[in-house]
PDB file of C-alpha atoms and ligand atoms in Angstrom:
ATOM      1  CA  LEU A   1       6.948 -18.729 -23.746  1.00  0.00           C
ATOM      2  CA  LYS A   2       6.995 -14.980 -23.647  1.00  0.00           C
ATOM      3  CA  VAL A   3       9.842 -13.582 -21.555  1.00  0.00           C
ATOM      4  CA  GLU A   4       9.371  -9.961 -20.498  1.00  0.00           C
ATOM      5  CA  LEU A   5      12.484  -7.890 -19.703  1.00  0.00           C
ATOM      6  CA  GLY A   6      12.482  -6.586 -16.148  1.00  0.00           C
ATOM      7  CA  TRP A   7      10.434  -9.336 -14.577  1.00  0.00           C
ATOM      8  CA  VAL A   8      11.969 -11.408 -11.739  1.00  0.00           C
ATOM      9  CA  LEU A   9      10.572 -14.728 -10.691  1.00  0.00           C
ATOM     10  CA  PHE A  10      10.462 -15.410  -6.924  1.00  0.00           C
ATOM     11  CA  LYS A  11       8.419 -18.343  -5.490  1.00  0.00           C
ATOM     12  CA  CYS A  12       4.977 -18.220  -6.972  1.00  0.00           C
ATOM     13  CA  SER A  13       5.047 -14.693  -8.331  1.00  0.00           C
ATOM     14  CA  THR A  14       6.838 -12.633 -10.911  1.00  0.00           C
ATOM     15  CA  TYR A  15       7.773  -9.026 -10.004  1.00  0.00           C
ATOM     16  CA  TYR A  16       8.546  -5.990 -12.099  1.00  0.00           C
ATOM     17  CA  VAL A  17      10.586  -3.140 -10.656  1.00  0.00           C
ATOM     18  CA  SER A  18      10.228   0.088 -12.610  1.00  0.00           C
ATOM     19  CA  SER A  19      13.080   2.278 -13.729  1.00  0.00           C
ATOM     20  CA  GLU A  20      10.873   5.366 -13.908  1.00  0.00           C
ATOM     21  CA  LYS A  21       9.105   7.230 -11.092  1.00  0.00           C
ATOM     22  CA  LYS A  22       5.401   7.883 -10.906  1.00  0.00           C
ATOM     23  CA  THR A  23       2.676   8.725  -8.419  1.00  0.00           C
ATOM     24  CA  TRP A  24       1.152   5.795  -6.484  1.00  0.00           C
ATOM     25  CA  GLN A  25      -1.973   5.715  -8.622  1.00  0.00           C
ATOM     26  CA  ALA A  26      -0.105   6.000 -11.879  1.00  0.00           C
ATOM     27  CA  SER A  27       2.238   3.243 -10.640  1.00  0.00           C
ATOM     28  CA  ARG A  28      -0.743   1.048  -9.853  1.00  0.00           C
ATOM     29  CA  ASP A  29      -2.229   1.771 -13.293  1.00  0.00           C
ATOM     30  CA  ASP A  30       1.095   0.741 -14.911  1.00  0.00           C
ATOM     31  CA  CYS A  31       1.090  -2.592 -12.996  1.00  0.00           C
ATOM     32  CA  ARG A  32      -2.534  -3.251 -14.064  1.00  0.00           C
ATOM     33  CA  GLN A  33      -1.702  -2.587 -17.669  1.00  0.00           C
ATOM     34  CA  ARG A  34       0.946  -5.296 -17.312  1.00  0.00           C
ATOM     35  CA  GLY A  35      -1.584  -7.751 -15.978  1.00  0.00           C
ATOM     36  CA  ALA A  36      -0.225  -7.302 -12.470  1.00  0.00           C
ATOM     37  CA  ASP A  37      -0.852  -5.000  -9.490  1.00  0.00           C
ATOM     38  CA  LEU A  38       1.384  -3.321  -6.959  1.00  0.00           C
ATOM     39  CA  ILE A  39       3.161  -5.874  -4.694  1.00  0.00           C
ATOM     40  CA  ILE A  40       1.240  -7.398  -1.806  1.00  0.00           C
ATOM     41  CA  ILE A  41       3.748  -8.509   0.837  1.00  0.00           C
ATOM     42  CA  ASN A  42       2.604 -11.363   3.037  1.00  0.00           C
ATOM     43  CA  SER A  43       5.684 -13.221   4.237  1.00  0.00           C
ATOM     44  CA  GLU A  44       9.078 -12.375   5.646  1.00  0.00           C
ATOM     45  CA  GLU A  45      10.685 -14.033   2.592  1.00  0.00           C
ATOM     46  CA  GLU A  46       8.730 -11.680   0.278  1.00  0.00           C
ATOM     47  CA  GLN A  47       9.603  -8.683   2.433  1.00  0.00           C
ATOM     48  CA  SER A  48      13.364  -9.604   2.157  1.00  0.00           C
ATOM     49  CA  PHE A  49      12.961 -10.132  -1.541  1.00  0.00           C
ATOM     50  CA  ALA A  50      11.415  -6.684  -1.969  1.00  0.00           C
ATOM     51  CA  ASN A  51      14.070  -4.994   0.182  1.00  0.00           C
ATOM     52  CA  GLN A  52      16.896  -6.332  -1.880  1.00  0.00           C
ATOM     53  CA  PHE A  53      16.380  -3.883  -4.728  1.00  0.00           C
ATOM     54  CA  LYS A  54      17.646  -0.996  -2.582  1.00  0.00           C
ATOM     55  CA  VAL A  55      15.369   1.576  -4.105  1.00  0.00           C
ATOM     56  CA  TYR A  56      12.447   3.515  -2.623  1.00  0.00           C
ATOM     57  CA  MET A  57       9.403   2.078  -4.304  1.00  0.00           C
ATOM     58  CA  TRP A  58       5.631   2.065  -4.019  1.00  0.00           C
ATOM     59  CA  ILE A  59       4.019  -1.074  -2.729  1.00  0.00           C
ATOM     60  CA  GLY A  60       0.299  -2.087  -2.904  1.00  0.00           C
ATOM     61  CA  LEU A  61      -0.566  -0.562   0.526  1.00  0.00           C
ATOM     62  CA  THR A  62      -2.982   2.305   1.105  1.00  0.00           C
ATOM     63  CA  ASP A  63      -5.376   3.795   3.721  1.00  0.00           C
ATOM     64  CA  LEU A  64      -7.144   6.006   1.216  1.00  0.00           C
ATOM     65  CA  GLN A  65     -10.436   4.227   1.702  1.00  0.00           C
ATOM     66  CA  THR A  66     -10.455   4.479   5.513  1.00  0.00           C
ATOM     67  CA  GLU A  67      -7.912   6.755   7.190  1.00  0.00           C
ATOM     68  CA  GLY A  68      -5.682   4.754   9.525  1.00  0.00           C
ATOM     69  CA  THR A  69      -6.848   1.373   8.216  1.00  0.00           C
ATOM     70  CA  TRP A  70      -4.098   0.048   5.951  1.00  0.00           C
ATOM     71  CA  ARG A  71      -5.155  -2.461   3.310  1.00  0.00           C
ATOM     72  CA  TRP A  72      -3.574  -4.112   0.380  1.00  0.00           C
ATOM     73  CA  VAL A  73      -4.786  -3.272  -3.118  1.00  0.00           C
ATOM     74  CA  ASP A  74      -6.820  -6.566  -3.239  1.00  0.00           C
ATOM     75  CA  GLY A  75      -8.768  -5.325  -0.241  1.00  0.00           C
ATOM     76  CA  THR A  76      -7.141  -7.653   2.347  1.00  0.00           C
ATOM     77  CA  PRO A  77      -5.963  -6.372   5.713  1.00  0.00           C
ATOM     78  CA  LEU A  78      -2.275  -6.797   6.589  1.00  0.00           C
ATOM     79  CA  SER A  79      -1.367 -10.294   7.740  1.00  0.00           C
ATOM     80  CA  THR A  80       2.264  -9.347   8.497  1.00  0.00           C
ATOM     81  CA  SER A  81       3.593  -5.823   8.731  1.00  0.00           C
ATOM     82  CA  TYR A  82       7.069  -4.374   8.332  1.00  0.00           C
ATOM     83  CA  TRP A  83       6.533  -0.698   9.139  1.00  0.00           C
ATOM     84  CA  GLY A  84       9.713   1.273   9.737  1.00  0.00           C
ATOM     85  CA  THR A  85      10.363   2.903  13.147  1.00  0.00           C
ATOM     86  CA  ASN A  86       7.607   5.433  13.923  1.00  0.00           C
ATOM     87  CA  GLU A  87       5.685   4.642  10.757  1.00  0.00           C
ATOM     88  CA  PRO A  88       2.996   5.008   9.572  1.00  0.00           C
ATOM     89  CA  ASN A  89       3.132   8.642  10.773  1.00  0.00           C
ATOM     90  CA  GLY A  90       0.490   9.872   8.291  1.00  0.00           C
ATOM     91  CA  ALA A  91      -0.076  13.197  10.027  1.00  0.00           C
ATOM     92  CA  ARG A  92       0.862  15.082   6.852  1.00  0.00           C
ATOM     93  CA  GLY A  93      -1.669  13.300   4.700  1.00  0.00           C
ATOM     94  CA  GLU A  94       0.434  10.250   3.794  1.00  0.00           C
ATOM     95  CA  ASN A  95      -1.942   7.593   2.554  1.00  0.00           C
ATOM     96  CA  CYS A  96       0.183   5.364   0.300  1.00  0.00           C
ATOM     97  CA  GLY A  97       2.818   2.800   1.259  1.00  0.00           C
ATOM     98  CA  ASP A  98       6.371   2.597   0.059  1.00  0.00           C
ATOM     99  CA  ILE A  99       9.534   0.776   0.914  1.00  0.00           C
ATOM    100  CA  LYS A 100      11.908   3.319   2.261  1.00  0.00           C
ATOM    101  CA  SER A 101      14.425   2.160   4.924  1.00  0.00           C
ATOM    102  CA  PHE A 102      15.431  -0.843   2.916  1.00  0.00           C
ATOM    103  CA  ASN A 103      18.501  -1.526   4.965  1.00  0.00           C
ATOM    104  CA  ALA A 104      16.268  -2.567   7.848  1.00  0.00           C
ATOM    105  CA  LYS A 105      13.860  -5.504   7.840  1.00  0.00           C
ATOM    106  CA  ASN A 106      11.100  -3.090   8.813  1.00  0.00           C
ATOM    107  CA  SER A 107      11.163  -0.816   5.810  1.00  0.00           C
ATOM    108  CA  TRP A 108       7.625   0.360   5.145  1.00  0.00           C
ATOM    109  CA  ASN A 109       6.707   4.061   5.222  1.00  0.00           C
ATOM    110  CA  ASP A 110       3.549   5.954   4.476  1.00  0.00           C
ATOM    111  CA  GLU A 111       4.096   8.662   1.918  1.00  0.00           C
ATOM    112  CA  LYS A 112       2.093  11.285   0.054  1.00  0.00           C
ATOM    113  CA  CYS A 113       0.408   9.444  -2.838  1.00  0.00           C
ATOM    114  CA  ALA A 114       1.135  12.299  -5.222  1.00  0.00           C
ATOM    115  CA  ASN A 115       4.923  11.966  -4.814  1.00  0.00           C
ATOM    116  CA  SER A 116       6.785  10.156  -7.635  1.00  0.00           C
ATOM    117  CA  LEU A 117       8.700   7.038  -6.818  1.00  0.00           C
ATOM    118  CA  ASN A 118       9.773   3.819  -8.481  1.00  0.00           C
ATOM    119  CA  TRP A 119       7.363   0.958  -8.016  1.00  0.00           C
ATOM    120  CA  ILE A 120       7.172  -2.865  -7.859  1.00  0.00           C
ATOM    121  CA  CYS A 121       4.424  -4.950  -9.495  1.00  0.00           C
ATOM    122  CA  GLU A 122       3.507  -8.523  -8.686  1.00  0.00           C
ATOM    123  CA  LYS A 123       1.797 -11.121 -10.834  1.00  0.00           C
ATOM    124  CA  LYS A 124       0.948 -14.507  -9.412  1.00  0.00           C
ATOM    125  CA  VAL A 125       2.109 -17.348 -11.644  1.00  0.00           C
ATOM    126  CA  CYS A 126       0.966 -20.263  -9.504  1.00  0.00           C
ATOM    127  CA  GLN A 127      -0.905 -20.905  -6.241  1.00  0.00           C
TER     128      GLN A 127
HETATM  129  O1  2F8 B 201      11.335  10.466   9.058  1.00  0.00           O
HETATM  130  C1  2F8 B 201      10.439   9.734   8.343  1.00  0.00           C
HETATM  131  C2  2F8 B 201       9.666  10.623   7.293  1.00  0.00           C
HETATM  132  O2  2F8 B 201      10.584  11.057   6.372  1.00  0.00           O
HETATM  133  C3  2F8 B 201      10.103  11.852   5.374  1.00  0.00           C
HETATM  134  O3  2F8 B 201       9.492  13.055   5.944  1.00  0.00           O
HETATM  135  C4  2F8 B 201      10.473  13.946   6.393  1.00  0.00           C
HETATM  136  C5  2F8 B 201       9.024  11.082   4.636  1.00  0.00           C
HETATM  137  N1  2F8 B 201       8.472  11.931   3.547  1.00  0.00           N
HETATM  138  C6  2F8 B 201       9.144  12.207   2.433  1.00  0.00           C
HETATM  139  O4  2F8 B 201      10.208  11.641   2.182  1.00  0.00           O
HETATM  140  C7  2F8 B 201       8.442  13.104   1.434  1.00  0.00           C
HETATM  141  C8  2F8 B 201       7.920  10.648   5.570  1.00  0.00           C
HETATM  142  O5  2F8 B 201       6.961   9.855   4.860  1.00  0.00           O
HETATM  143  C9  2F8 B 201       8.579   9.824   6.624  1.00  0.00           C
HETATM  144  O6  2F8 B 201       7.595   9.415   7.578  1.00  0.00           O
HETATM  145 CA1   CA B 202       5.589   8.413   6.707  1.00  0.00          CA
END
């Protein structure tokens, strides 16, 4: 069994929280190189799990394909959503999702994809 430093198991996925900061796309590339992708949040438990790290971080959410239509990196629409108050407010060209107000249950923000943030990857380990 190969144990990778930095991965945390929660339910049926393992998650990697970076210690560096990168753009959204470079963060996604990093996850993919690790055999994962940016996190897809589809339950309240997973949202609470992601919030516990108390760090601004990119998640697998973007409306780059169709402005105003937020989708997960696997192409699925949002099943649950935890946008922060008045978010997404993308007027300034913010097309990538991050966790920002992590002290609130509703913590998602849209952010400029070119900004550098920490990120969280997810790899499914069972169904
Ligand atoms: O108030 C919410 C707002 O806060 C910042 O803009 C002032 C965020 N941008 C950056 O931190 C660069 C916005 O994404 C966010 O909506
Ligand atoms: Ca925003």
